[in-house]
Amino acid sequence: MLSRKIASQLKGIETPFYLYDINLLRQTLESVVYESNKYNYKVHYAIKANNDDYLLSIIKEYGIGIDCASGNEVRKAIESGFEPKSIVYAGVGKRDKEIRYAIEQNILAINCESIEELQVVNTIAAELGKKADIGLRINPDIDPKTNRCIDTGQADSKFGISYEEIMENIEWIKSLENINIIGIHIHIGSQIRELHVFENMCNKANAIVENLESLGFKFRIVDVGGGLGINYDVPENEPIPNFASLFAIIREYLNVGDKEVHFEFGRALVGECGELITSVLYNKTTATGRRLLIVDASMTELIRPMLYGSYHNIENITSEEESFKKYTVVGTACESTDVFDENVSLRKSKRGDLLTIKSAGAYGSSMASQYNMHDLPKAVYSDQINGN
């Protein structure tokens, strides 16, 4: 990772902070654009993964659209200069004012996630004298083989409309005069590493499109979501996700004619380019012999390990010790769950050493909080460090 190579240049920067490898970000964007262009696929960036202004300005350079999960994310995308017709907006609980704003901006599609939401969008569009372009987010009931906390595509998930409920309301949906259904949206989950599950998704999508079009719907877009995982275990072995394999699977198994195929990647685009850099504050051994390494970052900077047990590789990047010890790395927050990792093997660590918590570019800073009145983490960009 970048931090190991430039550790001496990081020593004077106040921790904790996020370090972004801009060269790796650009390489990742170049890869996804190159591979998607082979099939004329459309790619959107899931802004919830990281809404950093500088990263967004770079992402915009590559002609990538935006996938939003809130009205404020739609506003952020618009204010960051993304074309409205490159923006899609999903989310199970859209507020009326958020729907109104999205319609006023003439975005590509509002992906509706319940029958009642269709009615609300129709009503608001009528009040505005507009016809809103929407997608039907359909729950495909597929096990994505990922952490249950980020599984969005099984039958009991809060996300999407069940196919059965769509079928029960076909004629009523057709009667809504102020919505224009331009596509379907399917997203089965995040951090998917077993790519064969995308074959199942394609088979479900094929059947849904065929059946609904036989009943009178006409779709222009099939949005297959995102979910492509990254290598949290050994990020150095796979700094750029395998976009080529995913797109090849979709190409082989998705049979929806000449419709536009859209993807929404968040973690896959920015996950590996970010590291959380933190300083060792104290060593401490409990009465049970548990060796704690207390660092100045906490769950307020990176909550994923505490929220749903996610793993991030940790390394001491400044220790010159040759011996390794087992540590439990903990943060400063007043919560017993504020633990980054148990029994992690690190070079013998002392006060002032810098640790990197890797693969933290996605769902790190965007989920940060000011609990315990902590400052929000700063960002440091590789192309703005002297000599880089």
XYZ file of C-alpha atoms in Angstrom:
388
model
C 0.000 0.000 0.000
C 1.021 3.590 -0.592
C 1.436 4.480 3.092
C 4.268 2.000 3.531
C 6.199 3.623 0.667
C 5.814 7.190 1.924
C 5.722 6.577 5.682
C 8.497 9.094 6.379
C 6.463 11.831 4.667
C 3.412 11.086 6.789
C 5.099 11.472 10.162
C 4.503 15.201 10.424
C 0.778 15.052 9.653
C -1.678 15.120 12.547
C -3.512 11.814 12.893
C -5.961 10.256 12.363
C -6.488 11.003 8.688
C -7.509 9.301 5.479
C -4.765 8.877 2.913
C -5.983 8.558 -0.676
C -3.826 7.037 -3.399
C -4.940 9.135 -6.361
C -2.862 7.170 -8.840
C -4.605 3.936 -7.788
C -7.993 5.651 -7.985
C -7.264 6.732 -11.554
C -6.038 3.261 -12.503
C -9.246 1.768 -11.100
C -11.424 4.242 -12.989
C -9.475 3.612 -16.184
C -10.041 -0.118 -15.722
C -13.786 0.090 -15.168
C -14.241 2.479 -18.106
C -12.115 0.346 -20.439
C -13.862 -2.904 -19.504
C -17.396 -1.454 -19.531
C -16.861 0.188 -22.915
C -16.297 -3.249 -24.462
C -20.022 -3.879 -24.043
C -21.328 -0.299 -23.988
C -22.306 -0.738 -20.335
C -23.146 2.364 -18.275
C -21.414 2.827 -14.917
C -22.586 4.920 -11.971
C -20.600 5.639 -8.815
C -22.441 4.929 -5.546
C -21.746 8.223 -3.822
C -22.647 6.785 -0.408
C -19.283 4.981 -0.438
C -17.346 8.238 -0.240
C -18.558 11.770 -0.979
C -15.165 13.494 -0.740
C -15.168 16.535 -3.040
C -11.740 15.910 -4.556
C -12.457 12.246 -5.268
C -15.763 13.208 -6.887
C -14.026 15.723 -9.130
C -11.707 12.976 -10.368
C -14.513 10.455 -10.843
C -16.417 13.026 -12.913
C -13.464 13.271 -15.325
C -14.102 9.685 -16.431
C -17.690 10.219 -17.550
C -19.146 8.055 -14.805
C -22.641 8.759 -13.465
C -23.853 8.794 -9.861
C -26.030 6.418 -7.847
C -27.722 8.123 -4.897
C -29.415 6.845 -1.756
C -30.768 10.141 -0.410
C -31.967 13.510 -1.565
C -28.839 15.163 -0.203
C -26.731 12.786 -2.280
C -28.716 13.832 -5.355
C -28.058 17.461 -4.437
C -24.360 16.745 -3.882
C -24.105 15.100 -7.305
C -25.847 18.030 -9.000
C -23.709 20.609 -7.191
C -20.560 18.616 -8.041
C -21.339 19.037 -11.723
C -22.631 15.610 -12.686
C -25.168 15.586 -15.505
C -28.707 15.049 -14.138
C -29.343 12.376 -16.770
C -26.420 10.390 -15.334
C -27.965 10.291 -11.839
C -30.161 7.514 -10.436
C -31.839 7.650 -7.032
C -32.800 4.604 -4.977
C -33.663 4.168 -1.296
C -36.510 2.592 0.626
C -37.563 5.735 2.507
C -37.459 8.761 0.234
C -38.976 11.868 1.806
C -41.473 13.917 -0.184
C -39.093 16.885 -0.429
C -36.339 14.582 -1.718
C -38.614 13.132 -4.389
C -39.724 16.627 -5.368
C -36.129 17.809 -5.743
C -35.145 14.757 -7.831
C -38.107 15.285 -10.179
C -37.319 18.997 -10.516
C -33.735 18.155 -11.490
C -34.893 15.793 -14.277
C -32.545 13.013 -13.182
C -32.273 9.776 -15.136
C -34.507 7.708 -12.855
C -36.020 7.438 -9.407
C -35.833 3.740 -8.564
C -39.004 3.086 -6.589
C -38.943 0.485 -3.830
C -42.578 0.053 -2.811
C -46.049 0.191 -4.329
C -46.938 3.110 -2.089
C -43.845 5.013 -3.244
C -45.070 4.727 -6.846
C -48.257 6.480 -5.786
C -46.357 9.228 -3.946
C -44.009 9.871 -6.881
C -46.991 9.983 -9.235
C -48.798 12.503 -6.999
C -45.775 14.787 -6.577
C -45.006 14.669 -10.310
C -48.613 15.668 -11.028
C -48.332 18.609 -8.637
C -45.217 19.735 -10.519
C -46.876 19.268 -13.891
C -44.244 16.697 -14.844
C -43.959 13.040 -15.770
C -41.233 11.393 -13.691
C -38.947 8.742 -15.153
C -38.711 5.823 -12.755
C -37.293 2.360 -12.425
C -38.966 -0.494 -10.608
C -36.549 -1.809 -7.994
C -37.490 -5.453 -7.776
C -36.303 -7.784 -5.026
C -35.017 -10.901 -6.846
C -34.773 -13.169 -3.756
C -31.134 -14.190 -4.312
C -28.559 -15.108 -1.668
C -25.498 -12.971 -2.540
C -23.115 -14.950 -0.286
C -22.001 -11.903 1.652
C -22.296 -10.407 5.141
C -25.978 -10.505 6.108
C -25.753 -6.840 7.146
C -25.102 -5.785 3.537
C -27.341 -8.364 1.853
C -30.089 -6.479 -0.010
C -31.571 -9.057 -2.371
C -33.242 -11.799 -0.322
C -37.006 -12.078 0.032
C -37.251 -10.637 3.556
C -34.965 -7.668 2.831
C -36.378 -4.162 3.204
C -35.101 -3.332 -0.275
C -37.132 -3.455 -3.464
C -40.657 -4.565 -4.376
C -41.415 -8.258 -4.484
C -42.155 -9.600 -7.944
C -45.404 -11.033 -6.593
C -46.574 -7.604 -5.435
C -45.756 -6.129 -8.831
C -47.871 -8.804 -10.476
C -50.771 -8.139 -8.121
C -50.778 -4.444 -9.060
C -50.016 -4.537 -12.792
C -53.097 -2.682 -14.006
C -52.979 -0.131 -11.217
C -49.302 0.630 -11.975
C -50.157 1.110 -15.651
C -52.871 3.574 -14.676
C -50.439 6.042 -13.041
C -50.344 8.925 -15.506
C -47.445 10.966 -14.140
C -44.745 8.325 -14.054
C -42.870 6.856 -16.976
C -41.400 3.442 -16.169
C -38.154 3.286 -18.112
C -36.437 0.325 -16.497
C -35.986 -2.206 -13.745
C -33.398 -2.119 -10.996
C -31.977 -5.157 -9.213
C -29.288 -5.014 -6.528
C -28.499 -8.121 -4.499
C -25.900 -6.908 -1.992
C -22.403 -5.574 -1.381
C -18.901 -7.047 -1.095
C -19.711 -10.014 -3.336
C -16.654 -12.143 -4.038
C -18.365 -15.266 -5.373
C -19.104 -14.031 -8.870
C -21.312 -16.987 -9.770
C -24.153 -15.371 -7.809
C -24.347 -12.777 -10.590
C -25.330 -15.619 -12.953
C -28.379 -16.252 -10.766
C -29.165 -12.541 -10.780
C -29.026 -12.441 -14.579
C -31.363 -15.422 -14.873
C -33.860 -13.725 -12.561
C -33.567 -10.444 -14.456
C -34.146 -12.195 -17.785
C -37.356 -13.775 -16.536
C -38.627 -10.571 -14.903
C -38.031 -8.451 -18.009
C -39.576 -11.004 -20.336
C -42.665 -11.503 -18.173
C -43.312 -7.821 -17.499
C -42.811 -6.816 -21.114
C -45.270 -9.527 -22.162
C -47.779 -7.707 -19.929
C -47.277 -4.375 -21.656
C -44.287 -2.712 -19.988
C -41.499 -1.371 -22.174
C -38.093 -1.010 -20.556
C -35.126 0.956 -21.874
C -32.784 0.247 -18.952
C -31.859 -2.815 -16.921
C -29.891 -1.684 -13.856
C -28.139 -4.690 -12.316
C -26.744 -2.766 -9.360
C -23.210 -3.310 -8.155
C -21.842 -5.249 -5.231
C -18.476 -6.306 -6.645
C -16.193 -6.960 -3.688
C -12.598 -6.024 -2.961
C -9.762 -7.923 -1.296
C -9.776 -6.849 2.340
C -7.566 -9.752 3.417
C -4.489 -9.025 1.279
C -5.241 -5.827 -0.652
C -1.766 -5.701 -2.183
C -2.618 -8.856 -4.157
C -5.640 -7.271 -5.852
C -5.538 -3.477 -5.770
C -8.024 -3.218 -8.668
C -11.190 -5.364 -8.650
C -11.862 -7.852 -11.426
C -14.260 -5.802 -13.529
C -13.451 -7.850 -16.636
C -14.751 -11.099 -15.144
C -17.947 -9.521 -13.811
C -18.766 -7.833 -17.115
C -18.044 -11.059 -19.008
C -20.503 -12.933 -16.782
C -23.188 -10.298 -17.320
C -22.551 -10.373 -21.052
C -22.935 -14.159 -21.160
C -25.958 -14.588 -18.904
C -28.015 -11.386 -19.225
C -30.307 -11.675 -22.232
C -32.458 -8.552 -22.441
C -31.949 -7.528 -26.047
C -30.599 -4.091 -26.858
C -31.506 -2.475 -23.542
C -29.009 -0.251 -21.746
C -27.279 -2.193 -18.957
C -26.308 -0.079 -15.962
C -24.045 -0.793 -12.975
C -23.584 0.967 -9.635
C -20.158 0.555 -8.045
C -19.064 2.195 -4.809
C -16.588 0.098 -2.861
C -15.123 -1.381 -6.056
C -14.101 2.091 -7.277
C -12.756 3.732 -4.123
C -12.291 1.033 -1.473
C -8.667 0.191 -2.088
C -7.426 3.724 -2.731
C -8.058 4.814 0.863
C -6.191 4.049 4.084
C -6.899 5.279 7.608
C -3.615 6.423 9.173
C -3.539 6.434 12.960
C -0.918 6.866 15.697
C -0.224 4.570 18.619
C -1.066 6.329 21.878
C -0.449 3.658 24.490
C 0.402 0.018 25.123
C -1.622 -1.636 27.847
C -1.996 -5.160 29.183
C -5.192 -6.217 30.950
C -5.411 -8.422 34.030
C -6.185 -11.338 31.730
C -3.033 -10.789 29.692
C -4.750 -9.187 26.747
C -2.237 -6.871 25.049
C -3.976 -3.693 23.904
C -2.625 -1.219 21.401
C -4.568 2.017 21.876
C -4.600 4.227 18.782
C -5.965 7.714 18.187
C -8.527 6.612 15.602
C -11.768 5.002 16.655
C -15.197 3.931 15.515
C -15.887 7.608 14.849
C -13.468 7.490 11.903
C -14.116 3.906 10.733
C -17.157 2.118 12.131
C -17.311 -0.893 9.812
C -15.439 -3.357 12.094
C -17.633 -2.409 15.055
C -20.894 -2.135 13.086
C -20.885 -5.509 11.384
C -17.619 -7.267 12.074
C -15.815 -6.243 8.900
C -12.127 -7.021 8.593
C -9.438 -4.524 7.606
C -5.776 -5.469 7.308
C -3.639 -3.440 9.726
C 0.096 -2.763 9.482
C 2.648 -0.776 11.462
C 4.359 1.301 8.762
C 7.028 3.065 10.864
C 8.298 0.452 13.322
C 11.863 -0.678 12.718
C 11.499 -3.674 15.013
C 12.069 -7.093 13.488
C 10.024 -8.971 16.082
C 6.236 -9.290 15.859
C 3.677 -9.328 18.673
C -0.037 -10.022 18.892
C -2.155 -6.992 19.718
C -5.794 -6.098 20.067
C -6.037 -2.722 18.336
C -8.583 -0.460 20.034
C -9.714 3.119 19.612
C -10.448 6.089 21.828
C -14.265 6.031 21.843
C -16.082 5.362 25.093
C -17.529 2.051 23.850
C -16.342 -1.492 24.548
C -17.039 -2.397 20.929
C -14.488 0.155 19.711
C -12.082 -2.559 18.524
C -10.472 -2.600 15.081
C -9.076 -6.133 15.333
C -8.325 -8.846 17.883
C -4.941 -10.588 18.059
C -3.457 -8.932 15.003
C 0.220 -9.615 14.371
C 2.225 -6.375 14.116
C 5.821 -5.362 14.365
C 6.528 -4.518 18.010
C 4.742 -1.197 18.406
C 5.397 1.805 20.599
C 3.895 5.202 21.281
C 4.075 7.401 18.182
C 4.258 4.602 15.622
C 1.973 4.985 12.618
C -0.469 2.228 11.713
C -2.404 1.941 8.491
C -5.884 0.437 8.427
C -6.129 -0.603 4.811
C -8.930 -0.755 2.241
C -10.759 2.081 3.978
C -11.651 4.245 1.002
C -15.278 3.105 1.017
C -17.727 3.542 3.898
C -15.032 5.093 6.058
C -15.152 8.875 5.981
C -18.732 8.862 4.664
C -19.885 7.013 7.810
C -17.724 9.026 10.214
C -19.352 10.674 13.219
C -18.496 13.182 15.918
C -19.400 10.932 18.835
C -17.481 11.976 21.978
C -17.144 15.306 20.137
C -14.341 13.926 18.002
C -13.232 15.944 15.000
C -14.179 14.509 11.642
C -11.154 12.913 9.944
C -9.112 14.957 7.535
C -8.098 13.809 4.058
C -4.617 13.713 2.575
C -4.190 13.111 -1.160
C -1.139 11.443 -2.643
C -0.823 13.904 -5.513
C -0.650 16.783 -3.040
C 2.230 15.374 -0.985
C 5.673 16.685 -1.911
C 7.525 14.224 -4.111
C 4.389 12.362 -5.192
